Coordinates of N, CA and C and ligand atoms in Angstrom, one line a residue:
X22 N 2.1 18.3 -20.0 CA 1.6 17.4 -18.9 C 2.7 17.2 -17.9
X23 N 2.3 17.2 -16.7 CA 3.4 17.0 -15.6 C 3.7 15.5 -15.5
X24 N 4.8 15.2 -14.9 CA 5.2 13.8 -14.7 C 4.1 13.1 -13.9
X25 N 3.6 13.8 -12.9 CA 2.5 13.2 -12.0 C 1.3 12.8 -12.9
X26 N 0.9 13.7 -13.7 CA -0.3 13.4 -14.6 C 0.0 12.3 -15.5
X27 N 1.2 12.3 -16.1 CA 1.6 11.2 -17.0 C 1.6 9.9 -16.3
X28 N 2.1 9.8 -15.1 CA 2.1 8.5 -14.4 C 0.7 8.1 -13.9
X29 N -0.1 9.1 -13.7 CA -1.5 8.7 -13.3 C -2.1 7.9 -14.5
X30 N -1.8 8.3 -15.7 CA -2.3 7.5 -16.9 C -1.6 6.2 -17.0
X31 N -0.2 6.3 -17.0 CA 0.6 5.1 -17.3 C 0.5 4.0 -16.3
X32 N 0.2 4.4 -15.0 CA 0.1 3.3 -13.9 C -1.3 3.3 -13.3
X33 N -2.3 3.7 -14.2 CA -3.7 3.8 -13.7 C -4.2 2.4 -13.3
X34 N -3.7 1.3 -13.8 CA -4.2 0.0 -13.4 C -3.2 -0.9 -12.6
X35 N -2.0 -0.4 -12.4 CA -1.0 -1.2 -11.7 C -1.4 -1.3 -10.2
X36 N -1.4 -2.5 -9.7 CA -1.5 -2.7 -8.3 C -0.1 -2.5 -7.7
X37 N 0.9 -3.0 -8.4 CA 2.3 -2.9 -7.9 C 3.0 -2.0 -9.0
X38 N 3.6 -0.9 -8.5 CA 4.2 0.1 -9.5 C 5.7 -0.1 -9.5
X39 N 6.1 -1.3 -9.5 CA 7.5 -1.6 -9.7 C 7.6 -3.0 -10.3
X40 N 8.7 -3.5 -10.8 CA 8.7 -4.7 -11.5 C 8.5 -6.0 -10.7
X41 N 8.4 -5.9 -9.4 CA 8.2 -7.1 -8.6 C 6.8 -7.7 -8.8
X42 N 6.8 -9.0 -8.6 CA 5.5 -9.7 -8.7 C 4.9 -9.7 -7.2
X43 N 3.6 -10.0 -7.1 CA 3.0 -10.1 -5.8 C 3.7 -11.1 -4.9
X44 N 4.1 -12.3 -5.5 CA 4.8 -13.3 -4.7 C 6.1 -12.8 -4.2
X45 N 6.8 -12.1 -5.0 CA 8.1 -11.6 -4.6 C 8.0 -10.5 -3.5
X46 N 7.0 -9.7 -3.6 CA 6.8 -8.7 -2.5 C 6.4 -9.4 -1.2
X47 N 5.6 -10.5 -1.3 CA 5.3 -11.3 -0.1 C 6.5 -11.9 0.5
X48 N 7.5 -12.3 -0.4 CA 8.8 -12.8 0.1 C 9.5 -11.7 0.9
X49 N 9.4 -10.5 0.4 CA 10.1 -9.3 1.1 C 9.4 -9.1 2.5
X50 N 8.1 -9.2 2.5 CA 7.4 -9.0 3.8 C 7.7 -10.1 4.8
X51 N 7.9 -11.3 4.2 CA 8.3 -12.5 5.1 C 9.7 -12.2 5.7
X52 N 10.6 -11.8 4.8 CA 11.9 -11.6 5.2 C 12.0 -10.5 6.3
X53 N 11.1 -9.5 6.1 CA 11.0 -8.4 7.1 C 10.4 -8.9 8.4
X54 N 9.8 -10.1 8.4 CA 9.0 -10.6 9.5 C 8.0 -9.6 10.0
X55 N 7.2 -9.2 9.1 CA 6.1 -8.2 9.4 C 5.0 -8.9 10.3
X56 N 4.6 -8.2 11.3 CA 3.5 -8.8 12.1 C 2.9 -7.7 13.0
X57 N 1.9 -8.2 13.8 CA 1.3 -7.3 14.7 C 2.3 -6.6 15.6
X58 N 2.1 -5.3 15.8 CA 3.1 -4.5 16.6 C 4.0 -3.7 15.8
X59 N 4.1 -4.1 14.5 CA 5.0 -3.3 13.6 C 4.4 -2.0 13.2
X60 N 5.2 -1.0 13.2 CA 4.8 0.4 12.8 C 5.6 0.6 11.5
X61 N 5.0 0.7 10.4 CA 5.7 0.7 9.1 C 5.6 2.1 8.4
X62 N 6.6 2.6 7.9 CA 6.6 3.8 7.1 C 6.9 3.4 5.7
X63 N 6.0 3.7 4.7 CA 6.3 3.4 3.3 C 6.4 4.6 2.5
X64 N 7.5 4.9 1.9 CA 7.7 6.1 1.2 C 7.4 5.9 -0.3
X65 N 6.6 6.8 -0.9 CA 6.2 6.7 -2.3 C 5.3 5.5 -2.4
X66 N 4.2 5.5 -1.6 CA 3.3 4.3 -1.5 C 2.4 4.0 -2.6
X67 N 2.4 4.9 -3.6 CA 1.6 4.6 -4.9 C 0.2 4.3 -4.6
X68 N -0.3 3.3 -5.3 CA -1.7 2.9 -5.2 C -2.0 2.0 -4.0
X69 N -1.0 1.8 -3.2 CA -1.3 1.2 -1.9 C -1.4 -0.3 -1.7
X70 N -0.9 -1.0 -2.7 CA -1.0 -2.5 -2.6 C -0.1 -3.0 -1.5
X71 N 1.1 -2.5 -1.4 CA 2.1 -2.9 -0.4 C 1.6 -2.6 1.0
X72 N 1.1 -1.4 1.2 CA 0.7 -0.9 2.5 C -0.5 -1.8 3.0
X73 N -1.4 -2.1 2.1 CA -2.6 -3.0 2.4 C -2.1 -4.4 2.8
X74 N -1.1 -4.9 2.0 CA -0.6 -6.2 2.3 C 0.0 -6.3 3.7
X75 N 0.8 -5.3 4.0 CA 1.5 -5.3 5.3 C 0.5 -5.1 6.4
X76 N -0.5 -4.3 6.2 CA -1.6 -4.1 7.2 C -2.4 -5.4 7.4
X77 N -2.6 -6.1 6.3 CA -3.3 -7.4 6.5 C -2.5 -8.4 7.3
X78 N -1.2 -8.2 7.3 CA -0.3 -9.1 8.2 C -0.3 -8.6 9.6
X79 N -1.0 -7.5 9.9 CA -1.1 -7.1 11.3 C -0.3 -5.8 11.6
X80 N 0.4 -5.2 10.6 CA 1.2 -4.0 10.9 C 0.3 -2.8 10.8
X81 N 0.7 -1.7 11.4 CA 0.1 -0.4 11.2 C 1.0 0.4 10.2
X82 N 0.5 0.9 9.2 CA 1.3 1.4 8.1 C 0.9 2.9 7.8
X83 N 1.9 3.7 7.6 CA 1.8 5.1 7.1 C 2.4 5.1 5.7
X84 N 1.6 5.5 4.7 CA 2.2 5.7 3.4 C 2.3 7.1 3.0
X85 N 3.4 7.5 2.4 CA 3.6 8.9 1.9 C 3.6 8.9 0.4
X86 N 2.7 9.7 -0.2 CA 2.5 9.7 -1.6 C 2.2 11.1 -2.2
X87 N 2.9 11.5 -3.2 CA 2.7 12.9 -3.8 C 1.5 12.9 -4.8
X88 N 1.1 11.8 -5.4 CA 0.1 11.8 -6.4 C -1.3 11.6 -5.8
X89 N -2.1 12.7 -5.9 CA -3.4 12.6 -5.3 C -4.3 11.5 -5.8
X90 N -4.2 11.2 -7.1 CA -5.0 10.1 -7.6 C -4.6 8.7 -7.0
X91 N -3.3 8.6 -6.9 CA -2.8 7.3 -6.2 C -3.2 7.3 -4.8
X92 N -3.1 8.4 -4.1 CA -3.6 8.4 -2.7 C -5.0 8.0 -2.6
X93 N -5.9 8.5 -3.5 CA -7.3 8.2 -3.5 C -7.5 6.7 -3.7
X94 N -6.7 6.1 -4.7 CA -6.8 4.7 -5.0 C -6.4 3.9 -3.8
X95 N -5.3 4.3 -3.1 CA -4.8 3.6 -2.0 C -5.7 3.6 -0.8
X96 N -6.4 4.8 -0.6 CA -7.4 4.8 0.5 C -8.6 4.0 0.2
X97 N -9.0 3.9 -1.1 CA -10.1 3.1 -1.5 C -9.8 1.6 -1.3
X98 N -8.5 1.3 -1.6 CA -8.1 -0.1 -1.4 C -8.2 -0.5 0.0
X99 N -7.6 0.3 0.9 CA -7.5 0.0 2.3 C -9.0 -0.1 2.9
X100 N -9.8 0.8 2.4 CA -11.2 0.8 2.9 C -11.9 -0.5 2.4
X101 N -11.7 -0.8 1.2 CA -12.4 -2.0 0.6 C -11.9 -3.3 1.3
X102 N -10.7 -3.3 1.9 CA -10.1 -4.4 2.5 C -10.4 -4.4 4.1
X103 N -11.1 -3.3 4.5 CA -11.5 -3.2 5.9 C -10.2 -2.9 6.8
X104 N -9.3 -2.2 6.2 CA -8.0 -2.0 6.9 C -7.8 -0.5 7.3
X105 N -8.8 0.3 7.2 CA -8.6 1.7 7.5 C -8.1 2.1 8.9
X106 N -8.3 1.1 9.8 CA -7.8 1.4 11.2 C -6.3 1.2 11.2
X107 N -5.7 0.5 10.2 CA -4.3 0.2 10.3 C -3.5 0.8 9.2
X108 N -4.2 1.5 8.2 CA -3.4 2.2 7.1 C -3.8 3.6 7.1
X109 N -2.8 4.5 7.0 CA -3.0 5.9 6.8 C -2.2 6.4 5.6
X110 N -2.8 7.0 4.6 CA -2.1 7.5 3.5 C -2.0 9.0 3.6
X111 N -0.8 9.5 3.5 CA -0.6 11.0 3.7 C -0.2 11.6 2.3
X112 N -1.0 12.5 1.9 CA -0.8 13.1 0.5 C 0.2 14.2 0.6
X113 N 1.2 14.3 -0.3 CA 2.2 15.3 -0.4 C 3.6 14.8 -0.5
X114 N 4.6 15.7 -0.7 CA 5.9 15.3 -0.8 C 6.4 14.6 0.4
X115 N 7.1 13.5 0.3 CA 7.6 12.8 1.5 C 8.5 13.6 2.4
X116 N 9.3 14.5 1.8 CA 10.2 15.3 2.6 C 9.5 16.4 3.5
X117 N 8.2 16.6 3.2 CA 7.4 17.6 4.0 C 6.9 16.9 5.2
X118 N 7.0 15.6 5.3 CA 6.4 14.8 6.4 C 7.3 14.7 7.6
X119 N 6.8 15.0 8.8 CA 7.6 14.8 10.0 C 7.5 13.3 10.5
X120 N 8.5 12.5 10.2 CA 8.3 11.1 10.2 C 8.0 10.4 11.6
X121 N 8.6 10.8 12.7 CA 8.4 10.0 13.9 C 9.3 8.8 13.9
X122 N 8.8 7.7 14.6 CA 9.7 6.5 14.8 C 8.9 5.3 14.3
X123 N 9.6 4.4 13.7 CA 8.9 3.2 13.1 C 9.8 2.0 13.4
X124 N 9.2 0.8 13.3 CA 10.0 -0.4 13.5 C 10.5 -0.9 12.1
X125 N 9.8 -0.4 11.0 CA 10.1 -0.8 9.7 C 10.0 0.4 8.7
X126 N 11.0 0.6 7.9 CA 10.8 1.7 6.8 C 11.0 1.0 5.5
X127 N 10.1 1.3 4.5 CA 10.2 0.7 3.2 C 10.1 1.8 2.1
X128 N 10.8 1.6 1.0 CA 10.7 2.5 -0.1 C 11.0 1.7 -1.3
X129 N 9.9 1.5 -2.1 CA 10.0 0.6 -3.3 C 9.9 1.5 -4.5
X130 N 11.0 1.8 -5.1 CA 11.0 2.5 -6.4 C 10.8 4.0 -6.2
X131 N 11.1 4.5 -5.1 CA 10.8 6.0 -4.9 C 11.9 6.7 -4.1
X132 N 13.1 6.1 -4.2 CA 14.2 6.8 -3.5 C 14.4 8.2 -3.9
X133 N 14.1 8.5 -5.2 CA 14.3 9.9 -5.7 C 13.4 10.9 -4.9
X134 N 12.3 10.4 -4.3 CA 11.4 11.3 -3.5 C 12.2 11.8 -2.3
X135 N 13.2 11.1 -1.9 CA 14.0 11.5 -0.7 C 15.4 12.0 -1.1
X136 N 15.6 12.3 -2.4 CA 16.9 12.8 -2.9 C 17.8 11.8 -3.5
X137 N 17.4 10.6 -3.7 CA 18.3 9.6 -4.3 C 18.5 8.4 -3.3
X138 N 19.2 7.4 -3.8 CA 19.3 6.2 -2.9 C 20.0 6.4 -1.6
X139 N 21.1 7.1 -1.7 CA 21.9 7.4 -0.5 C 21.1 8.2 0.5
X140 N 20.6 9.3 0.0 CA 19.8 10.2 0.9 C 18.6 9.5 1.5
X141 N 18.0 8.6 0.7 CA 16.8 7.9 1.1 C 17.2 7.0 2.3
X142 N 18.3 6.3 2.2 CA 18.7 5.4 3.2 C 19.0 6.2 4.5
X143 N 19.7 7.3 4.4 CA 20.0 8.2 5.6 C 18.7 8.6 6.2
X144 N 17.7 9.0 5.4 CA 16.4 9.5 6.0 C 15.6 8.4 6.6
X145 N 15.6 7.3 5.9 CA 14.8 6.1 6.4 C 15.4 5.6 7.7
X146 N 16.7 5.5 7.8 CA 17.4 4.9 8.9 C 17.1 5.8 10.2
X147 N 17.1 7.2 9.9 CA 16.8 8.1 11.0 C 15.4 7.9 11.6
X148 N 14.5 7.3 10.9 CA 13.1 7.1 11.4 C 13.0 5.8 12.2
X149 N 14.1 5.0 12.2 CA 13.9 3.6 12.8 C 14.3 3.5 14.2
X150 N 13.6 2.6 14.9 CA 14.0 2.3 16.3 C 15.2 1.4 16.2
X151 N 15.8 1.2 17.4 CA 17.0 0.3 17.5 C 16.6 -1.0 16.9
X152 N 17.5 -1.6 16.1 CA 17.2 -2.9 15.4 C 16.0 -2.9 14.4
X153 N 15.7 -1.6 14.0 CA 14.7 -1.5 13.0 C 15.0 -2.2 11.7
X154 N 14.0 -2.5 10.9 CA 14.2 -3.2 9.6 C 13.9 -2.2 8.5
X155 N 14.5 -2.6 7.3 CA 14.4 -1.7 6.2 C 14.2 -2.5 4.9
X156 N 13.5 -2.0 3.9 CA 13.5 -2.6 2.6 C 13.5 -1.5 1.6
X157 N 14.5 -1.6 0.7 CA 14.6 -0.5 -0.3 C 14.8 -1.1 -1.7
X158 N 14.0 -0.7 -2.6 CA 14.0 -1.3 -3.9 C 14.5 -0.2 -4.9
X159 N 15.5 -0.6 -5.8 CA 16.0 0.3 -6.7 C 16.6 -0.4 -7.9
X160 N 16.9 0.4 -9.0 CA 17.5 -0.2 -10.2 C 19.0 -0.3 -10.0
X161 N 19.6 -1.2 -10.8 CA 21.1 -1.3 -10.7 C 21.5 -2.0 -12.0
X162 N 22.8 -2.0 -12.3 CA 23.3 -2.7 -13.5 C 23.2 -4.2 -13.3
X163 N 23.1 -4.9 -14.4 CA 23.0 -6.3 -14.3 C 24.4 -6.9 -14.5
X164 N 25.3 -6.2 -15.3 CA 26.6 -6.8 -15.6 C 27.6 -6.4 -14.5
X165 N 27.2 -5.7 -13.5 CA 28.2 -5.4 -12.4 C 28.9 -4.0 -12.6
X166 N 28.6 -3.4 -13.8 CA 29.3 -2.1 -14.0 C 28.6 -1.0 -13.1
X167 N 29.3 0.1 -13.0 CA 28.8 1.1 -12.1 C 28.9 2.5 -12.6
X168 N 27.8 3.3 -12.7 CA 27.9 4.7 -13.1 C 27.0 5.4 -12.0
X169 N 27.1 6.7 -12.1 CA 26.3 7.5 -11.1 C 24.8 7.2 -11.3
X170 N 24.3 7.0 -12.5 CA 22.9 6.8 -12.8 C 22.5 5.3 -12.5
X171 N 23.5 4.4 -12.7 CA 23.2 3.0 -12.6 C 24.3 2.3 -11.9
X172 N 24.2 2.3 -10.5 CA 25.2 1.6 -9.7 C 25.1 0.1 -9.8
X173 N 26.1 -0.7 -9.4 CA 25.9 -2.1 -9.3 C 25.2 -2.5 -8.1
X174 N 24.7 -3.7 -8.0 CA 23.9 -4.2 -6.8 C 24.8 -4.2 -5.6
X175 N 26.1 -4.6 -5.7 CA 26.9 -4.6 -4.5 C 27.2 -3.2 -4.0
X176 N 27.2 -2.3 -4.9 CA 27.4 -0.9 -4.5 C 26.2 -0.4 -3.7
X177 N 25.0 -0.8 -4.0 CA 23.8 -0.5 -3.3 C 23.9 -1.1 -1.9
X178 N 24.5 -2.3 -1.8 CA 24.6 -3.0 -0.5 C 25.7 -2.2 0.3
X179 N 26.8 -1.8 -0.3 CA 27.8 -1.1 0.5 C 27.3 0.2 1.0
X180 N 26.5 0.9 0.2 CA 25.9 2.2 0.7 C 25.0 1.9 1.9
X181 N 24.2 0.9 1.8 CA 23.3 0.5 3.0 C 24.2 0.3 4.2
X182 N 25.3 -0.4 4.0 CA 26.2 -0.7 5.2 C 26.8 0.6 5.8
X183 N 27.0 1.6 4.9 CA 27.5 2.8 5.4 C 26.6 3.5 6.5
X184 N 25.3 3.2 6.3 CA 24.3 3.7 7.2 C 23.9 2.8 8.3
X185 N 24.7 1.8 8.5 CA 24.5 0.9 9.7 C 23.5 -0.3 9.4
X186 N 23.2 -0.5 8.1 CA 22.2 -1.6 7.8 C 23.0 -2.8 7.4
X187 N 22.7 -3.9 8.1 CA 23.2 -5.2 7.8 C 22.2 -5.8 6.7
X188 N 22.7 -6.0 5.5 CA 21.8 -6.5 4.4 C 21.7 -8.0 4.6
X189 N 20.4 -8.4 4.8 CA 20.2 -9.9 5.1 C 19.4 -10.6 4.0
X190 N 18.9 -9.8 3.0 CA 18.1 -10.4 2.0 C 18.1 -9.6 0.7
X191 N 17.8 -10.3 -0.4 CA 17.6 -9.6 -1.7 C 16.5 -10.3 -2.5
X192 N 15.7 -9.6 -3.1 CA 14.6 -10.1 -3.9 C 14.7 -9.4 -5.2
X193 N 14.9 -10.1 -6.3 CA 15.2 -9.4 -7.6 C 14.1 -9.7 -8.6
X194 N 13.9 -8.8 -9.5 CA 12.9 -9.0 -10.6 C 13.6 -9.7 -11.8
X195 N 12.8 -10.6 -12.4 CA 13.3 -11.3 -13.6 C 13.0 -10.5 -14.8
X196 N 13.4 -10.9 -16.0 CA 13.0 -10.2 -17.2 C 11.5 -10.3 -17.4
X197 N 11.0 -11.5 -17.1 CA 9.5 -11.6 -17.2 C 8.8 -10.6 -16.3
X198 N 9.3 -10.4 -15.1 CA 8.7 -9.4 -14.2 C 8.7 -8.0 -14.8
X199 N 9.9 -7.7 -15.4 CA 10.1 -6.4 -16.0 C 9.1 -6.3 -17.2
X200 N 9.0 -7.3 -18.0 CA 8.1 -7.3 -19.2 C 6.7 -7.0 -18.8
X201 N 6.2 -7.6 -17.7 CA 4.9 -7.5 -17.2 C 4.6 -6.0 -16.8
X202 N 5.6 -5.5 -16.0 CA 5.5 -4.1 -15.5 C 5.5 -3.1 -16.7
X203 N 6.4 -3.3 -17.6 CA 6.5 -2.3 -18.7 C 5.3 -2.4 -19.6
X204 N 4.9 -3.7 -19.9 CA 3.7 -3.9 -20.8 C 2.5 -3.2 -20.2
X205 N 2.3 -3.2 -18.9 CA 1.2 -2.5 -18.3 C 1.2 -1.1 -18.6
X206 N 2.4 -0.4 -18.7 CA 2.4 1.0 -19.1 C 1.9 1.2 -20.5
X207 N 2.4 0.4 -21.4 CA 2.0 0.6 -22.8 C 0.5 0.4 -23.0
X208 N 0.0 -0.7 -22.3 CA -1.4 -1.0 -22.5 C -2.3 0.1 -21.9
X209 N -1.9 0.7 -20.8 CA -2.7 1.8 -20.1 C -2.7 3.0 -21.0
X210 N -1.5 3.3 -21.7 CA -1.5 4.5 -22.6 C -2.4 4.2 -23.8
X211 N -2.3 3.0 -24.3 CA -3.1 2.7 -25.5 C -4.6 2.8 -25.2
X212 N -5.0 2.3 -24.0 CA -6.4 2.5 -23.6 C -6.8 3.9 -23.4
X213 N -5.9 4.7 -22.8 CA -6.2 6.1 -22.5 C -6.4 6.9 -23.8
X214 N -5.5 6.6 -24.8 CA -5.5 7.3 -26.0 C -6.8 7.0 -26.8
X215 N -7.3 5.7 -26.7 CA -8.6 5.4 -27.3 C -9.7 6.1 -26.6
X216 N -9.6 6.2 -25.3 CA -10.7 6.8 -24.6 C -10.8 8.3 -24.7
X217 N -9.6 8.9 -25.1 CA -9.5 10.4 -25.1 C -9.0 10.9 -26.5
X218 N -9.8 10.6 -27.5 CA -9.3 10.9 -28.9 C -9.1 12.4 -29.1
X219 N -9.7 13.3 -28.3 CA -9.5 14.7 -28.5 C -8.7 15.4 -27.4
X220 N -8.1 14.6 -26.6 CA -7.2 15.2 -25.5 C -6.1 16.0 -26.2
X221 N -5.8 17.2 -25.7 CA -4.7 18.0 -26.3 C -3.3 17.3 -26.1
X222 N -3.2 16.5 -25.1 CA -1.8 15.9 -24.9 C -1.7 14.5 -25.4
X223 N -2.8 14.1 -26.2 CA -2.8 12.7 -26.7 C -1.5 12.3 -27.4
X224 N -1.1 13.2 -28.3 CA 0.1 12.8 -29.2 C 1.3 12.7 -28.4
X225 N 1.5 13.7 -27.4 CA 2.7 13.7 -26.6 C 2.8 12.5 -25.7
X226 N 1.6 12.1 -25.1 CA 1.6 11.0 -24.2 C 2.0 9.7 -25.0
X227 N 1.4 9.6 -26.2 CA 1.6 8.4 -27.0 C 3.1 8.4 -27.5
X228 N 3.6 9.5 -27.9 CA 5.0 9.6 -28.3 C 6.0 9.2 -27.2
X229 N 5.7 9.8 -26.0 CA 6.6 9.5 -24.8 C 6.5 8.0 -24.5
X230 N 5.3 7.4 -24.5 CA 5.2 6.0 -24.2 C 5.9 5.1 -25.2
X231 N 5.8 5.5 -26.5 CA 6.5 4.7 -27.5 C 8.0 4.8 -27.3
X232 N 8.4 6.0 -27.0 CA 9.9 6.2 -26.8 C 10.4 5.4 -25.7
X233 N 9.7 5.4 -24.5 CA 10.1 4.6 -23.4 C 10.0 3.1 -23.7
X234 N 9.0 2.7 -24.4 CA 8.9 1.3 -24.8 C 10.1 0.9 -25.7
X235 N 10.5 1.8 -26.6 CA 11.6 1.4 -27.5 C 12.9 1.4 -26.8
X236 N 13.1 2.4 -25.9 CA 14.3 2.4 -25.1 C 14.4 1.1 -24.3
X237 N 13.3 0.7 -23.7 CA 13.3 -0.5 -22.9 C 13.7 -1.7 -23.8
X238 N 13.0 -1.8 -25.0 CA 13.3 -3.0 -25.8 C 14.6 -3.0 -26.4
X239 N 15.2 -1.8 -26.7 CA 16.5 -1.8 -27.4 C 17.7 -1.8 -26.4
X240 N 17.6 -1.1 -25.3 CA 18.8 -0.9 -24.5 C 18.6 -1.4 -23.0
X241 N 17.4 -1.3 -22.5 CA 17.3 -1.6 -21.1 C 17.0 -3.0 -20.7
X242 N 16.2 -3.7 -21.5 CA 15.7 -5.0 -21.2 C 16.8 -6.0 -21.0
X243 N 16.9 -6.5 -19.8 CA 18.0 -7.5 -19.5 C 19.3 -6.8 -19.1
X244 N 19.4 -5.5 -19.2 CA 20.7 -4.9 -18.7 C 20.4 -3.9 -17.5
X245 N 19.1 -3.6 -17.2 CA 18.8 -2.9 -16.0 C 18.1 -3.8 -15.0
X246 N 18.7 -4.0 -13.9 CA 18.1 -4.9 -12.9 C 17.3 -4.1 -11.9
X247 N 16.5 -4.8 -11.2 CA 15.6 -4.2 -10.1 C 15.7 -5.2 -8.9
X248 N 16.1 -4.7 -7.8 CA 16.2 -5.5 -6.6 C 15.7 -4.8 -5.4
X249 N 15.1 -5.5 -4.4 CA 14.8 -5.0 -3.1 C 15.7 -5.6 -2.1
X250 N 16.5 -4.7 -1.5 CA 17.4 -5.1 -0.4 C 16.7 -5.0 0.9
X251 N 16.8 -6.1 1.7 CA 16.2 -6.1 3.0 C 17.3 -6.2 4.1
X252 N 17.1 -5.4 5.2 CA 18.2 -5.4 6.2 C 17.7 -5.0 7.5
X253 N 18.6 -4.9 8.5 CA 18.3 -4.6 9.8 C 19.4 -3.7 10.4
X254 N 19.1 -2.8 11.2 CA 20.1 -1.9 11.8 C 21.0 -2.8 12.7
X255 N 22.3 -2.5 12.5 CA 23.3 -3.4 13.3 C 23.3 -2.9 14.8
Ligands
LIG325 C1 7.7 3.8 -9.0 S1 6.4 4.3 -8.1 C2 6.4 3.1 -6.8 C3 5.1 3.0 -6.0 C4 5.0 1.9 -4.9 N1 6.1 2.1 -4.0 C5 5.0 0.6 -5.5 O1 6.1 0.0 -5.6 O2 4.0 0.1 -6.0 C6 7.0 5.8 -7.3 C7 6.0 6.5 -6.4 O3 6.6 7.6 -5.7 C8 5.7 8.7 -5.8 N2 6.5 9.9 -5.5 C9 7.2 10.6 -6.4 N3 7.8 11.7 -5.8 C10 7.3 11.7 -4.5 C11 7.5 12.5 -3.4 N4 8.3 13.6 -3.5 N5 6.9 12.2 -2.3 C12 6.1 11.1 -2.1 N6 5.9 10.3 -3.2 C13 6.5 10.5 -4.3 C14 5.1 8.6 -7.1 O4 3.9 9.3 -7.3 C15 4.9 7.1 -7.3 O5 3.6 6.7 -6.7

């Protein structure tokens, strides 16, 4: 099974596909001062909760998403909320998209879609108007240590500064937020396995989910952080 198909199962019911709560994402939107007249590009837009939220605040939003099932869910959400005139979801790899210019660029948990955190910042900054705003969410160490796979939070800030972004806000997930996000994965897999007793990938999906669950509970919980940095071009 491909990663895309695996995540279609694992995140089949998630409105928000990162550890932030709805209230924390609304804080990010407030910090970005989203309003009518904003043109937002959201990279890795998933099932479209964030895009719909920003559109409900008056922005026009373009979401880029590789997973067709997520694109369908996001379009349905925008349609159900009466926001189709302000939300457009583009299916395919983000790097295939000719971006144009935006007042705001966001990427929550999908920097890998643009080649990693540094490459994502460079790409996003290039889409922004003068004084454009940015929100980028990623994982980082909690204890301040830094490796290539898991930088510290201050290192993420310094990299943003290298691309001319003045970081003016941070919204971080708590352990409770992480538990809610991770538990959603386990529950979705459990339900899928019950609904699909004869699926050829049933055992692999369950084994992968249990392995990720156990890694989370033994090594990651409380030591991997998740933060959304918000900033503006200097
Ligand atoms: C962790 S999820 C975050 C989704 C959403 N931003 C949210 O926070 O709810 C990462 C998303 O990036 C999408 N993605 C992965 N690779 C991509 C690519 N090359 N281009 C566009 N989207 C991609 C995944 O399908 C997934 O929906």
